[in-house]
Amino acid sequence: MKFLSFLSLLLLVLHTAGFSQVSVTHGPVVGAVTPTSARITARTSAAATLSFQLSTSPTFSTLVGTASSSPVDTNRFATISVTGLSPNTEYFYRPVINGTPVTAASEVRRFRTAPSVGATTPFAFAFGSCQQDGDAPPGTSNVGRVFPLIAADNTIRFMLHLGDWGYPDTTDKNPLNPRENTFNLNFENVRNAFLARYSRTYPMDSLFRVMPVAYVWSDHDHANNNTDSTFNGPQHLSLRGYRAMFPHYPLVDSNRGVWQSFRYGNAEFFLLDTRSTRSPNTNAFPNIAQWATNPLSVSNPNGVPLVFNPPANHKIISDDQMTWLINGLRNSTAHWKFIVSPETFNPAHRAGLELALTLQGVRGIDPLTIPDGVFTAAQVAIDISDGWCGFPESVRQLVSAISQAGVQNVIVLSGDSHTIGTDTGANSLFPEFMAGGLDQNNSQIVNLFERFGIFVWNRARQSAVPGFGAANNFNSHYGRVTVFGNDSVRVDYFDDRGTLIGSYTQPSGSRVATRSITITPQGFDYGNVTVGRDSVAGVLMINTGIDTVTVSQVRNTRTAGARATPAAFALLNRTTPAPFPVAIPPRGLALLPVTFRPNAQGLNIDTLIFVTNDPDNLGLGSGLIPALFRANGQAASSVIERENTQPKEFRLEQNYPNPFNPTTTIRYSLPSTQQVTLRLYDALGRLVVTLVNERQSAGTYTVRFNAGDLSSGIYFYQLQAGSFLEAKKMTLIK
């Protein structure tokens, strides 16, 4: 009997000792914070029952609140609900495993509950998207550097994560089938993605220790780059992982996606799921199948140009999610309403999309070299269409409903872009704050836009162009938003060194804009142009709002000297030019030819003023938008002569003599009147000089070109006349 009692006691001790070895290996992470409750997620080292203790003291001298208790699931995760808390109060918490609290100091973490609903107490939160996980390549210096900075800022109450917590879809590439390059085809991949994010060796753990996190996924967390509803998979494994492994707010439709909302003081946040129910991006390009088999390019000038024309059923979020969002904004009693969109909202990004499409097949530009790699102009357009600009019907639905309801103080928070952008609403319709590069390399997409004369972010952004922040700072970054009661909201952007990149303050009382016109390029550099000779460039006027925009006139600021002279508009799908004023309907665009004639050698500059009925463009005044044009005047280096013939086809002949030094003749034929450009490029595809840039009638032309100070080497001359595009090689020997 004594032996049996001793054995029973020994087994009990061994059993208890076995349980005591169970620990929390990932997390804990706090989310779904309200004024009186929170949810806490953690993973244990073995099967166990998990709970948490809370206290207002780090010594846990007095316990508060009520925490549920739950066994961990088969992946050893559990999410525990905590209730009975007080508003705007800091709490310390520690795990309780199998009924025994873990007392190690490293396990004690803290968070603050939300203020009471409607409270105007000022508060701040951090936001951003796009980060590497703990499995990032060795030597990647910026991995996680922003998170200790966020954690050390005692003004920040919570982190709002807009998706791309690492890039798990890049870990299981199938070279035989790109559609299978999706991590959510195997639940183990989904689980491992969360383990990487929650690893205590990854710097984000410093943030988890001191504040709650709200998170909604973007493409790489959902399945793959630029994913859509067709990537959900039959078992919705990403959604299953999100529900089990992240402490989220209640999901509106837990079987279809992760959209949700929450209140925090005098603000309400609407977190969108822009992946689970969206249409495929390529549906916006009706001829994409023909383009894919025969794309227009420098080497294929007779290929098919890609065209953007999305149908009415092309949606970035499903109709039921849109109805939920609109009703939520209409009925919200919060002073500030934040739309949390993982993707860029700014509809003016369509300017970049349309300009890219016009550059298809242009030597020296297509393909484009950007920080992410080398892409054709059409591929760049498709990538840009991943944002809301590629879904104009969704923009119309949202903007129209909010405008008609008179809802004020709606601000969009966005990411995905790997860069910073801020707009007052002049271009983005709603004021928009974008932080898209927590520790990913900067895409420099805003900088690339501005290099091409596309200015669609009018406040803090990352660009080489000075103004509204630290120019040429392309470091990883995060945004900090401070809500000053009902007075205003300020966004500050900090890089991963703690340097302030830029700030903007949005006052109370803003309403969504419905009328917006985007000029692209907003000015143009014609390069080298012969003095006294006309050079023509096309400027696109794009209606990116939901109401008709009128361009009444274009004024020239120069009365003498070099001048940029606008011609009549040519509306899309219209064969004859339109006189001023021109009404551009929603989604419409018009082409404005601008002729520049330098009158002296050296730099020639002129400015055009576009007079419109867009009240919010923040140009020189209400409805006034400036555009700067410039050219480098050069002495005549070529002479053009025309033969009075009627050719039957376009033709570009080989120059003669070839090789040459220093003069050669280029001959070409036009069967009809066309806008003609003849350009010379060096062997690297860089523009050397524009020999012809004017409208010419049918005939055969000879251009006598003097190479002047050019060095010996291989050059290419390219003729573009309407849809005809051809290039030939010439050799200069000195």
XYZ file of C-alpha atoms in Angstrom:
734
model
C 0.000 0.000 0.000
C 2.792 2.385 0.912
C 4.601 1.383 -2.282
C 1.496 2.125 -4.365
C 1.039 5.514 -2.662
C 4.677 6.376 -3.342
C 4.328 5.297 -6.985
C 1.181 7.378 -7.413
C 2.935 10.389 -5.934
C 5.953 9.843 -8.186
C 3.746 9.622 -11.281
C 1.948 12.814 -10.240
C 5.262 14.645 -9.797
C 6.532 13.416 -13.155
C 3.233 14.353 -14.806
C 3.322 17.835 -13.304
C 6.982 18.257 -14.238
C 6.184 17.317 -17.821
C 3.520 19.992 -18.010
C 5.790 22.582 -16.410
C 8.153 22.215 -19.341
C 5.502 23.481 -21.747
C 6.179 27.087 -22.744
C 4.962 29.766 -25.123
C 7.151 29.655 -28.221
C 5.423 32.244 -30.442
C 3.697 35.374 -29.212
C 1.665 36.200 -27.241
C 0.072 38.758 -29.579
C -2.812 41.023 -28.557
C -5.543 42.185 -30.936
C -9.256 43.032 -31.136
C -8.869 45.581 -28.355
C -12.001 47.442 -27.234
C -12.593 49.669 -24.186
C -13.381 46.591 -22.059
C -11.912 43.547 -23.798
C -9.124 42.060 -25.901
C -8.056 38.803 -27.546
C -4.645 37.172 -27.092
C -3.104 34.576 -29.415
C -0.094 32.383 -28.612
C 1.489 29.061 -29.533
C 2.858 26.570 -27.032
C 5.669 24.053 -27.294
C 3.336 21.110 -26.670
C -0.319 20.269 -26.144
C -1.646 22.283 -23.213
C -4.504 24.386 -21.867
C -3.819 28.096 -22.219
C -5.091 31.183 -20.407
C -3.719 34.563 -19.292
C -3.549 36.651 -16.150
C -3.939 40.447 -16.335
C -2.994 43.162 -13.899
C -2.416 46.896 -13.812
C 0.891 46.111 -12.066
C 3.922 44.385 -13.629
C 4.254 42.370 -10.404
C 0.692 41.040 -10.770
C -0.055 41.971 -7.158
C -3.744 42.279 -8.062
C -5.406 40.370 -10.873
C -8.144 42.011 -12.968
C -10.472 41.020 -15.773
C -11.726 37.619 -16.795
C -9.772 35.440 -19.215
C -11.180 32.372 -20.907
C -9.255 29.130 -20.963
C -8.783 26.926 -24.007
C -6.758 23.915 -25.102
C -4.435 24.676 -27.998
C -5.399 23.282 -31.403
C -3.510 20.718 -33.453
C -1.035 23.435 -34.475
C -0.650 24.348 -30.768
C -2.307 27.765 -31.235
C -5.041 29.202 -29.041
C -6.787 32.576 -28.907
C -8.053 33.668 -25.503
C -10.758 36.310 -24.904
C -10.295 38.718 -22.007
C -13.227 40.753 -20.656
C -14.068 42.993 -17.718
C -11.383 45.596 -18.437
C -11.507 49.392 -18.043
C -11.217 51.894 -20.926
C -7.929 53.571 -21.797
C -6.009 51.572 -19.201
C -2.605 49.898 -19.434
C -2.543 46.198 -18.575
C 0.253 43.709 -18.041
C -0.396 40.090 -18.962
C 1.334 36.706 -18.695
C 0.511 33.162 -19.866
C -1.116 30.549 -17.699
C -0.276 27.047 -18.924
C -2.227 24.123 -17.538
C -3.373 26.299 -14.656
C 0.109 27.540 -13.705
C 1.138 31.134 -14.473
C 4.477 31.595 -16.197
C 6.444 33.982 -14.019
C 9.514 34.635 -16.197
C 10.023 38.363 -16.760
C 10.407 37.751 -20.496
C 6.807 36.508 -20.612
C 5.294 39.680 -19.159
C 3.849 41.937 -21.854
C 1.535 44.951 -21.897
C -1.114 46.768 -23.909
C -3.623 49.585 -23.469
C -7.373 49.245 -23.952
C -9.261 51.575 -26.281
C -10.779 54.819 -25.002
C -14.512 54.877 -24.410
C -16.561 55.114 -27.587
C -16.856 58.791 -28.525
C -14.060 59.958 -26.207
C -12.026 62.798 -27.744
C -8.841 61.873 -25.914
C -5.950 62.324 -28.392
C -4.234 59.093 -29.423
C -1.688 57.872 -31.971
C -1.234 54.663 -33.898
C 1.384 53.296 -36.283
C 0.555 51.912 -39.706
C 2.338 50.331 -42.634
C 2.634 47.252 -44.827
C 5.105 45.036 -46.665
C 7.729 43.404 -44.522
C 10.203 40.571 -44.702
C 9.989 37.760 -42.195
C 12.649 36.021 -40.165
C 13.665 33.924 -43.180
C 14.829 36.924 -45.222
C 18.205 36.481 -46.973
C 21.269 36.967 -44.725
C 22.766 40.425 -44.874
C 19.475 42.174 -45.618
C 20.232 45.096 -43.335
C 16.814 46.694 -43.089
C 14.949 43.610 -41.837
C 12.733 44.636 -38.943
C 14.561 47.862 -38.095
C 11.340 49.890 -37.915
C 9.665 47.767 -35.241
C 11.880 48.638 -32.231
C 11.408 52.299 -33.209
C 7.623 51.899 -33.131
C 7.822 49.986 -29.837
C 9.934 52.735 -28.248
C 7.400 55.471 -29.116
C 5.235 55.734 -26.000
C 2.656 57.871 -27.832
C 1.643 54.964 -30.094
C -1.314 52.941 -28.795
C -1.550 50.228 -31.464
C -0.141 49.032 -34.783
C -2.369 48.881 -37.852
C -0.855 46.422 -40.311
C -2.098 46.635 -43.920
C -0.759 43.315 -45.113
C 2.213 41.505 -46.627
C 3.684 40.253 -43.364
C 6.502 38.651 -45.230
C 6.260 36.916 -48.573
C 5.480 33.237 -47.962
C 4.319 32.738 -51.556
C 7.937 33.046 -52.688
C 8.990 29.926 -50.770
C 7.403 27.184 -52.867
C 7.841 28.126 -56.502
C 6.692 25.629 -59.092
C 8.522 26.482 -62.354
C 6.132 24.299 -64.366
C 2.951 26.125 -63.355
C 2.974 29.732 -62.112
C -0.588 29.333 -60.822
C 0.737 26.845 -58.283
C 3.210 29.327 -56.831
C 0.752 29.903 -53.999
C 1.659 29.124 -50.431
C -1.982 28.591 -49.443
C -2.253 25.273 -51.270
C -0.708 23.630 -48.210
C -1.839 24.542 -44.700
C 1.628 23.829 -43.344
C 2.893 26.744 -45.432
C 0.203 28.995 -43.961
C 1.131 27.945 -40.440
C 4.836 28.439 -41.068
C 4.145 31.937 -42.374
C 2.584 32.896 -39.040
C 5.399 31.201 -37.126
C 7.934 33.326 -39.006
C 6.043 36.514 -38.120
C 5.656 35.547 -34.464
C 9.239 34.344 -33.989
C 10.882 35.953 -30.977
C 14.081 36.380 -32.970
C 12.297 38.616 -35.466
C 12.364 42.295 -34.383
C 8.583 42.665 -34.620
C 8.396 40.810 -31.306
C 9.546 44.042 -29.631
C 6.326 45.638 -30.892
C 4.124 42.696 -29.860
C 5.434 43.078 -26.304
C 4.063 46.590 -25.786
C 0.991 47.157 -27.986
C -1.898 45.431 -29.755
C -2.012 44.886 -33.516
C -4.896 45.040 -35.998
C -4.094 43.347 -39.295
C -5.769 42.699 -42.638
C -4.067 40.814 -45.429
C -2.844 41.868 -48.842
C -1.881 39.748 -51.852
C 1.151 37.872 -50.538
C -0.616 36.892 -47.300
C -3.660 35.796 -49.264
C -1.934 33.609 -51.861
C 0.433 35.201 -54.355
C 1.419 38.469 -56.006
C -1.627 40.468 -57.203
C -4.072 37.708 -56.243
C -7.835 37.763 -56.601
C -10.892 35.633 -55.821
C -9.708 32.862 -58.153
C -6.788 32.186 -55.793
C -8.896 31.446 -52.691
C -8.454 27.703 -53.110
C -11.119 25.097 -52.437
C -10.366 24.995 -48.712
C -9.675 28.701 -48.079
C -6.508 27.744 -46.193
C -5.301 31.346 -45.785
C -8.633 32.278 -44.244
C -8.512 29.227 -41.978
C -5.038 30.234 -40.816
C -6.036 33.846 -40.206
C -9.030 32.814 -38.090
C -6.960 30.394 -36.001
C -3.669 32.261 -35.662
C -4.453 35.970 -35.422
C -6.496 37.761 -32.702
C -8.818 39.665 -35.042
C -12.021 41.634 -34.584
C -15.285 39.859 -35.552
C -15.279 39.110 -39.287
C -18.299 40.255 -41.276
C -18.271 37.060 -43.351
C -15.887 34.561 -41.784
C -16.410 32.087 -44.632
C -15.370 34.453 -47.430
C -12.848 37.016 -46.232
C -11.331 39.102 -43.457
C -13.120 42.470 -43.674
C -13.955 43.889 -40.235
C -14.315 47.159 -38.315
C -13.671 48.581 -34.847
C -14.160 51.765 -32.807
C -11.369 53.571 -31.013
C -12.436 56.722 -29.161
C -13.797 59.227 -31.668
C -12.598 57.193 -34.671
C -13.884 54.152 -36.521
C -11.752 51.899 -38.703
C -13.045 49.860 -41.652
C -10.531 47.165 -42.617
C -11.122 45.980 -46.184
C -10.327 42.643 -47.771
C -9.313 43.673 -51.288
C -8.247 40.159 -52.317
C -10.780 37.472 -51.446
C -13.648 38.815 -53.556
C -11.951 40.932 -56.243
C -12.084 40.412 -59.989
C -8.822 39.410 -61.718
C -6.811 42.490 -62.687
C -6.442 41.293 -66.269
C -10.206 41.540 -66.807
C -9.675 45.297 -67.146
C -7.794 44.729 -70.432
C -10.295 43.339 -72.982
C -7.643 42.408 -75.576
C -5.134 40.867 -73.188
C -5.300 37.459 -74.899
C -4.372 38.936 -78.292
C -1.687 41.107 -76.695
C -0.175 38.164 -74.828
C 0.317 36.209 -78.063
C 1.579 39.189 -80.100
C 2.691 42.074 -77.850
C 3.761 45.397 -79.303
C 7.458 46.021 -78.659
C 10.525 47.667 -80.164
C 11.403 44.358 -81.813
C 7.780 43.737 -82.834
C 6.431 47.094 -84.090
C 3.387 45.481 -85.712
C 2.292 43.791 -82.489
C -0.963 44.381 -80.596
C -0.997 47.289 -78.108
C -2.628 46.491 -74.770
C -5.824 48.506 -74.063
C -7.408 49.420 -70.692
C -11.217 49.389 -70.645
C -12.662 47.593 -67.574
C -16.289 46.402 -67.671
C -18.901 47.535 -65.150
C -18.681 44.273 -63.191
C -14.943 44.679 -62.591
C -14.814 45.150 -58.777
C -11.985 45.331 -56.238
C -14.384 44.310 -53.452
C -17.636 42.388 -53.793
C -20.972 44.190 -53.780
C -21.848 42.911 -50.306
C -18.533 44.154 -48.899
C -19.094 47.510 -50.624
C -22.618 47.724 -49.139
C -21.199 46.958 -45.688
C -18.567 49.683 -46.111
C -20.974 52.334 -47.404
C -23.566 51.628 -44.713
C -20.869 51.618 -42.060
C -19.575 55.023 -43.158
C -23.083 56.475 -43.460
C -24.197 55.237 -40.040
C -20.966 55.793 -38.122
C -21.221 58.144 -35.134
C -17.429 58.517 -35.041
C -15.989 61.917 -35.928
C -13.150 60.352 -37.961
C -13.698 57.443 -40.339
C -10.652 55.551 -41.610
C -10.931 53.288 -44.663
C -8.074 50.801 -44.308
C -7.240 49.590 -47.819
C -4.258 47.255 -48.269
C -3.934 48.597 -51.849
C -3.450 52.183 -53.018
C -6.773 53.992 -53.438
C -5.653 57.141 -55.309
C -7.557 56.918 -58.658
C -5.118 59.382 -60.244
C -2.665 56.479 -60.501
C -4.523 55.750 -63.694
C -2.339 58.464 -65.248
C 0.664 56.186 -64.835
C -1.289 53.274 -66.252
C -2.402 55.186 -69.358
C 1.021 56.732 -69.934
C 2.629 53.300 -69.729
C 0.230 52.044 -72.395
C 1.183 54.936 -74.702
C 4.865 54.031 -74.311
C 4.451 50.505 -75.661
C 7.096 49.879 -78.307
C 8.968 53.170 -77.790
C 12.702 52.621 -78.097
C 14.751 53.733 -75.101
C 11.735 53.543 -72.773
C 10.044 50.199 -73.385
C 11.093 48.076 -71.565
C 11.388 50.138 -68.381
C 14.136 49.575 -65.825
C 12.889 50.142 -62.273
C 14.226 49.077 -58.819
C 12.149 45.876 -58.952
C 13.584 44.813 -62.313
C 13.034 45.268 -66.048
C 9.447 45.244 -67.311
C 7.695 46.108 -70.542
C 5.483 49.185 -70.523
C 2.386 46.971 -70.788
C 3.491 44.904 -67.785
C 3.918 48.117 -65.776
C 0.368 49.141 -66.727
C -1.016 45.782 -65.587
C 0.833 46.082 -62.277
C -0.487 49.609 -61.667
C -4.023 48.323 -62.305
C -3.733 46.288 -59.082
C -4.780 49.400 -57.133
C -8.215 51.019 -57.050
C -7.348 52.967 -60.231
C -7.837 49.706 -62.116
C -11.395 49.394 -60.751
C -13.182 52.657 -61.652
C -16.636 51.208 -61.014
C -15.701 50.439 -57.392
C -14.371 53.977 -57.022
C -17.613 55.357 -58.453
C -19.782 53.251 -56.133
C -17.947 54.354 -53.008
C -17.374 58.015 -53.849
C -20.886 58.562 -55.175
C -22.549 57.064 -52.097
C -20.389 58.970 -49.592
C -20.766 62.241 -51.506
C -24.550 61.927 -51.707
C -24.777 61.076 -48.001
C -22.613 64.091 -47.093
C -20.294 62.015 -44.897
C -17.343 64.064 -43.641
C -13.864 63.297 -42.322
C -13.205 60.063 -44.216
C -9.482 59.279 -44.567
C -7.954 56.388 -46.522
C -4.957 54.506 -45.115
C -3.198 52.373 -47.732
C -0.050 50.356 -48.370
C 1.289 47.674 -50.763
C 3.289 50.227 -52.773
C 6.665 49.852 -50.984
C 6.831 53.659 -50.732
C 5.228 56.752 -49.151
C 2.506 58.944 -50.624
C 0.142 61.520 -49.130
C -2.657 63.507 -50.731
C -5.168 66.067 -49.476
C -7.905 64.531 -51.622
C -7.209 66.749 -54.625
C -5.969 63.698 -56.540
C -7.051 60.847 -54.269
C -10.643 62.160 -53.797
C -10.485 61.159 -50.114
C -7.463 62.375 -48.123
C -5.061 59.438 -48.280
C -2.006 58.418 -46.242
C 0.107 55.626 -47.792
C 2.965 53.767 -46.058
C 3.980 50.695 -48.029
C 7.482 49.649 -47.055
C 8.052 48.590 -43.424
C 11.216 46.726 -44.311
C 10.957 45.976 -48.009
C 13.225 47.709 -50.507
C 11.596 50.879 -51.803
C 9.832 50.514 -55.154
C 10.333 54.236 -55.914
C 7.063 54.120 -57.859
C 6.157 57.689 -56.820
C 9.625 58.819 -57.849
C 9.245 56.978 -61.178
C 5.895 58.677 -61.757
C 7.381 62.102 -61.117
C 10.318 61.409 -63.430
C 7.682 61.022 -66.160
C 5.808 64.174 -65.110
C 3.002 62.414 -63.197
C 2.314 64.276 -59.945
C -0.546 62.604 -58.076
C 0.619 62.916 -54.440
C 0.601 66.542 -53.300
C 2.049 66.188 -49.804
C 4.648 63.982 -48.057
C 6.056 61.322 -50.371
C 9.344 59.605 -51.256
C 10.772 61.212 -54.377
C 13.938 62.713 -55.779
C 11.898 65.850 -56.523
C 12.231 68.331 -53.625
C 9.226 69.436 -51.601
C 6.968 68.053 -48.842
C 9.683 66.054 -47.108
C 13.181 64.642 -47.297
C 14.020 64.295 -50.991
C 15.973 61.194 -52.007
C 15.174 59.351 -48.763
C 14.073 55.916 -49.981
C 14.607 54.022 -46.732
C 12.141 51.611 -45.166
C 9.559 53.452 -43.096
C 6.345 53.536 -41.090
C 3.579 56.042 -40.593
C 2.394 57.463 -37.268
C -1.087 58.978 -37.231
C -2.118 61.236 -34.364
C -5.807 62.007 -33.826
C -6.198 65.370 -32.037
C -9.729 64.994 -30.747
C -12.219 66.378 -33.266
C -9.816 69.064 -34.462
C -7.394 67.415 -36.894
C -5.351 64.349 -37.811
C -1.615 64.432 -38.483
C 0.507 61.823 -40.229
C 4.280 61.645 -39.666
C 6.501 59.283 -41.641
C 9.743 58.002 -40.100
C 12.438 55.937 -41.772
C 14.184 52.961 -40.179
C 16.853 55.285 -38.751
C 14.257 57.378 -36.917
C 14.517 60.296 -39.364
C 11.332 62.237 -40.039
C 10.671 61.989 -43.775
C 7.571 64.178 -43.969
C 4.336 65.223 -42.263
C 0.867 66.421 -43.151
C -2.054 67.671 -41.028
C -5.620 67.077 -42.213
C -8.112 69.502 -40.624
C -11.625 68.485 -39.723
C -14.477 69.045 -42.171
C -13.148 67.340 -45.310
C -15.578 65.927 -47.880
C -14.877 63.532 -50.696
C -14.128 65.165 -54.066
C -16.143 64.031 -57.093
C -14.410 66.036 -59.818
C -10.739 65.490 -60.574
C -8.604 65.802 -63.682
C -5.071 64.502 -64.002
C -2.616 65.829 -66.576
C 0.116 63.496 -67.693
C 2.804 64.371 -68.221
C 2.402 67.617 -66.282
C 5.041 69.185 -68.450
C 7.497 67.634 -70.832
C 11.195 67.790 -71.688
C 11.508 67.630 -75.485
C 15.243 67.048 -75.251
C 17.364 68.337 -78.133
C 15.296 70.263 -80.695
C 16.613 72.277 -83.620
C 16.138 76.023 -83.160
C 13.124 77.301 -85.080
C 11.723 73.817 -85.693
C 8.520 72.480 -84.113
C 8.543 69.439 -81.865
C 5.273 67.810 -80.794
C 4.405 65.889 -77.612
C 1.082 64.418 -76.524
C -0.392 65.356 -73.140
C -3.158 63.183 -71.697
C -6.031 64.792 -69.803
C -7.656 62.042 -67.718
C -10.884 62.294 -65.746
C -10.137 60.346 -62.546
C -13.235 61.524 -60.679
C -16.903 60.562 -61.026
C -18.292 63.832 -62.487
C -17.684 65.371 -65.923
C -14.655 67.662 -66.092
C -14.462 70.598 -68.499
C -11.250 72.044 -69.918
C -12.227 75.522 -71.080
C -8.862 76.730 -72.408
C -5.097 76.407 -72.213
C -3.252 79.690 -71.668
C 0.329 80.352 -72.704
C 2.469 82.327 -70.241
C 5.012 83.486 -72.809
C 4.228 86.333 -75.186
C 7.482 86.073 -77.096
C 10.369 83.732 -77.607
C 10.130 79.969 -77.257
C 6.523 78.845 -76.932
C 4.526 75.693 -76.288
C 1.397 75.916 -78.406
C -1.555 73.605 -77.647
C -3.631 72.219 -80.485
C -7.226 70.999 -80.299
C -8.138 68.042 -78.112
C -8.699 64.610 -79.590
C -11.134 62.711 -77.381
C -10.714 58.978 -76.932
C -12.552 57.013 -79.630
C -13.209 60.229 -81.550
C -11.721 60.712 -85.005
C -11.927 64.520 -85.265
C -10.279 67.013 -82.912
C -12.587 68.765 -80.460
C -12.545 72.555 -79.981
C -12.371 74.194 -76.568
C -14.158 73.936 -74.210
C -13.994 70.152 -73.985
C -16.108 68.063 -71.613
C -14.381 64.866 -70.507
C -16.804 62.314 -69.009
C -15.974 60.095 -66.033
C -13.328 57.495 -66.990
C -12.715 59.485 -70.190
C -9.446 60.903 -71.447
C -8.362 63.288 -74.160
C -5.099 63.815 -75.991
C -3.746 67.347 -76.341
C -0.875 67.799 -78.820
C 1.559 70.475 -77.589
C 4.000 71.945 -80.107
C 7.227 73.468 -78.793
C 9.493 75.705 -80.890
C 12.787 76.851 -79.294
C 14.004 80.223 -80.542
C 17.568 80.095 -79.233
C 20.302 77.615 -78.479
C 20.402 76.308 -74.920
C 17.564 75.839 -72.451
C 14.126 77.066 -73.578
C 11.231 76.989 -71.047
C 7.533 77.726 -71.262
C 4.536 77.110 -69.005
C 0.967 76.352 -70.019
C -1.982 76.982 -67.703
C -4.851 74.515 -68.068
C -8.164 76.127 -67.067
C -10.639 73.534 -65.766
C -13.654 73.219 -63.484
C -11.736 70.960 -61.075
C -11.825 73.032 -57.858
C -9.386 70.959 -55.841
C -6.323 70.566 -58.030
C -4.246 72.942 -55.852
C -2.607 74.556 -58.856
C -2.284 78.337 -59.232
C -5.855 78.829 -58.106
C -9.297 77.303 -58.431
C -9.346 75.308 -61.654
C -5.844 76.340 -62.784
C -3.220 73.661 -63.406
C 0.301 74.601 -64.546
C 2.452 72.413 -66.788
C 6.111 73.155 -67.535
C 7.604 72.459 -70.962
C 11.263 72.702 -71.903
C 13.652 71.927 -74.732
C 17.350 72.237 -75.400
C 17.683 74.375 -78.513
C 20.368 73.182 -80.912
C 21.813 74.493 -84.124
C 20.441 72.868 -87.258
C 22.038 69.444 -87.790
C 19.650 68.086 -90.394
C 17.762 69.290 -93.451
C 14.407 67.830 -94.529
C 13.330 67.684 -98.176
C 10.106 66.278 -99.642
C 9.393 64.692 -103.001
C 5.906 65.212 -104.452
C 5.114 61.525 -104.785
C 2.236 59.369 -103.520
C 3.760 56.247 -101.947
C 1.511 53.218 -101.466
C 3.001 52.120 -98.148
C 5.094 53.242 -95.192
C 8.771 52.646 -95.698
C 12.017 53.412 -93.884
C 15.138 52.940 -95.991
C 18.706 52.245 -94.960
C 20.734 55.424 -94.558
C 23.406 56.147 -97.145
C 26.297 56.236 -97.041
C 26.679 53.717 -94.227
C 29.114 53.731 -92.506
C 29.353 57.532 -92.714
C 31.440 60.493 -91.558
C 30.023 62.939 -90.630
C 26.988 63.311 -92.935
C 24.407 60.764 -94.043
C 20.932 60.738 -95.604
C 17.818 58.969 -94.270
C 14.893 58.407 -96.639
C 11.326 57.402 -95.723
C 7.866 57.328 -97.352
C 4.369 58.172 -96.072
C 1.208 57.031 -97.900
C -0.934 59.488 -95.904
C -0.675 62.522 -93.643
C 0.747 61.544 -90.260
C 2.389 62.880 -87.119
C 6.010 61.854 -87.750
C 8.951 61.444 -85.393
C 12.440 60.424 -86.477
C 14.776 59.887 -83.552
C 18.388 58.814 -83.183
C 19.455 56.529 -80.292
C 22.849 55.316 -79.175
C 23.733 51.634 -78.735
C 22.364 51.652 -75.161
C 18.964 52.897 -76.293
C 19.443 56.474 -75.048
C 17.903 59.272 -77.083
C 20.594 61.309 -78.847
C 18.570 63.725 -80.954
C 15.102 64.164 -82.455
C 15.563 64.763 -86.186
C 11.882 65.110 -87.092
C 8.858 65.746 -84.882
C 6.042 67.269 -86.926
C 2.909 66.529 -88.922
C 3.780 65.689 -92.536
C 1.640 65.072 -95.623
C 1.968 62.061 -97.914
C 5.241 61.872 -99.810
C 8.812 60.682 -99.736
C 11.222 62.591 -97.473
C 14.983 62.760 -97.205
C 16.717 63.931 -94.045
C 20.349 64.987 -94.329
C 21.932 64.464 -90.927
C 25.261 65.881 -89.722
C 26.663 63.864 -86.799
C 28.645 66.897 -85.624
C 30.455 66.101 -82.365
C 29.054 62.596 -81.949
C 31.638 59.894 -81.265
C 32.202 56.854 -83.453
C 29.941 53.893 -82.838
C 26.678 52.104 -83.576
C 23.459 54.182 -83.608
C 19.814 53.415 -84.328
C 17.341 55.666 -86.098
C 13.625 55.072 -85.512
C 10.681 56.283 -87.581
C 7.224 56.488 -86.044
C 4.317 57.606 -88.223
C 0.884 56.839 -86.842
C 0.891 53.117 -86.005
C 3.952 52.480 -88.196
C 7.149 51.960 -86.200
C 10.496 50.783 -87.571
C 14.155 51.177 -86.659
C 17.433 50.597 -88.499
C 21.099 50.595 -87.547
C 23.768 53.035 -88.746
C 27.520 53.218 -88.119
C 29.504 56.408 -87.579
C 33.271 56.120 -88.206
C 35.561 59.070 -87.607
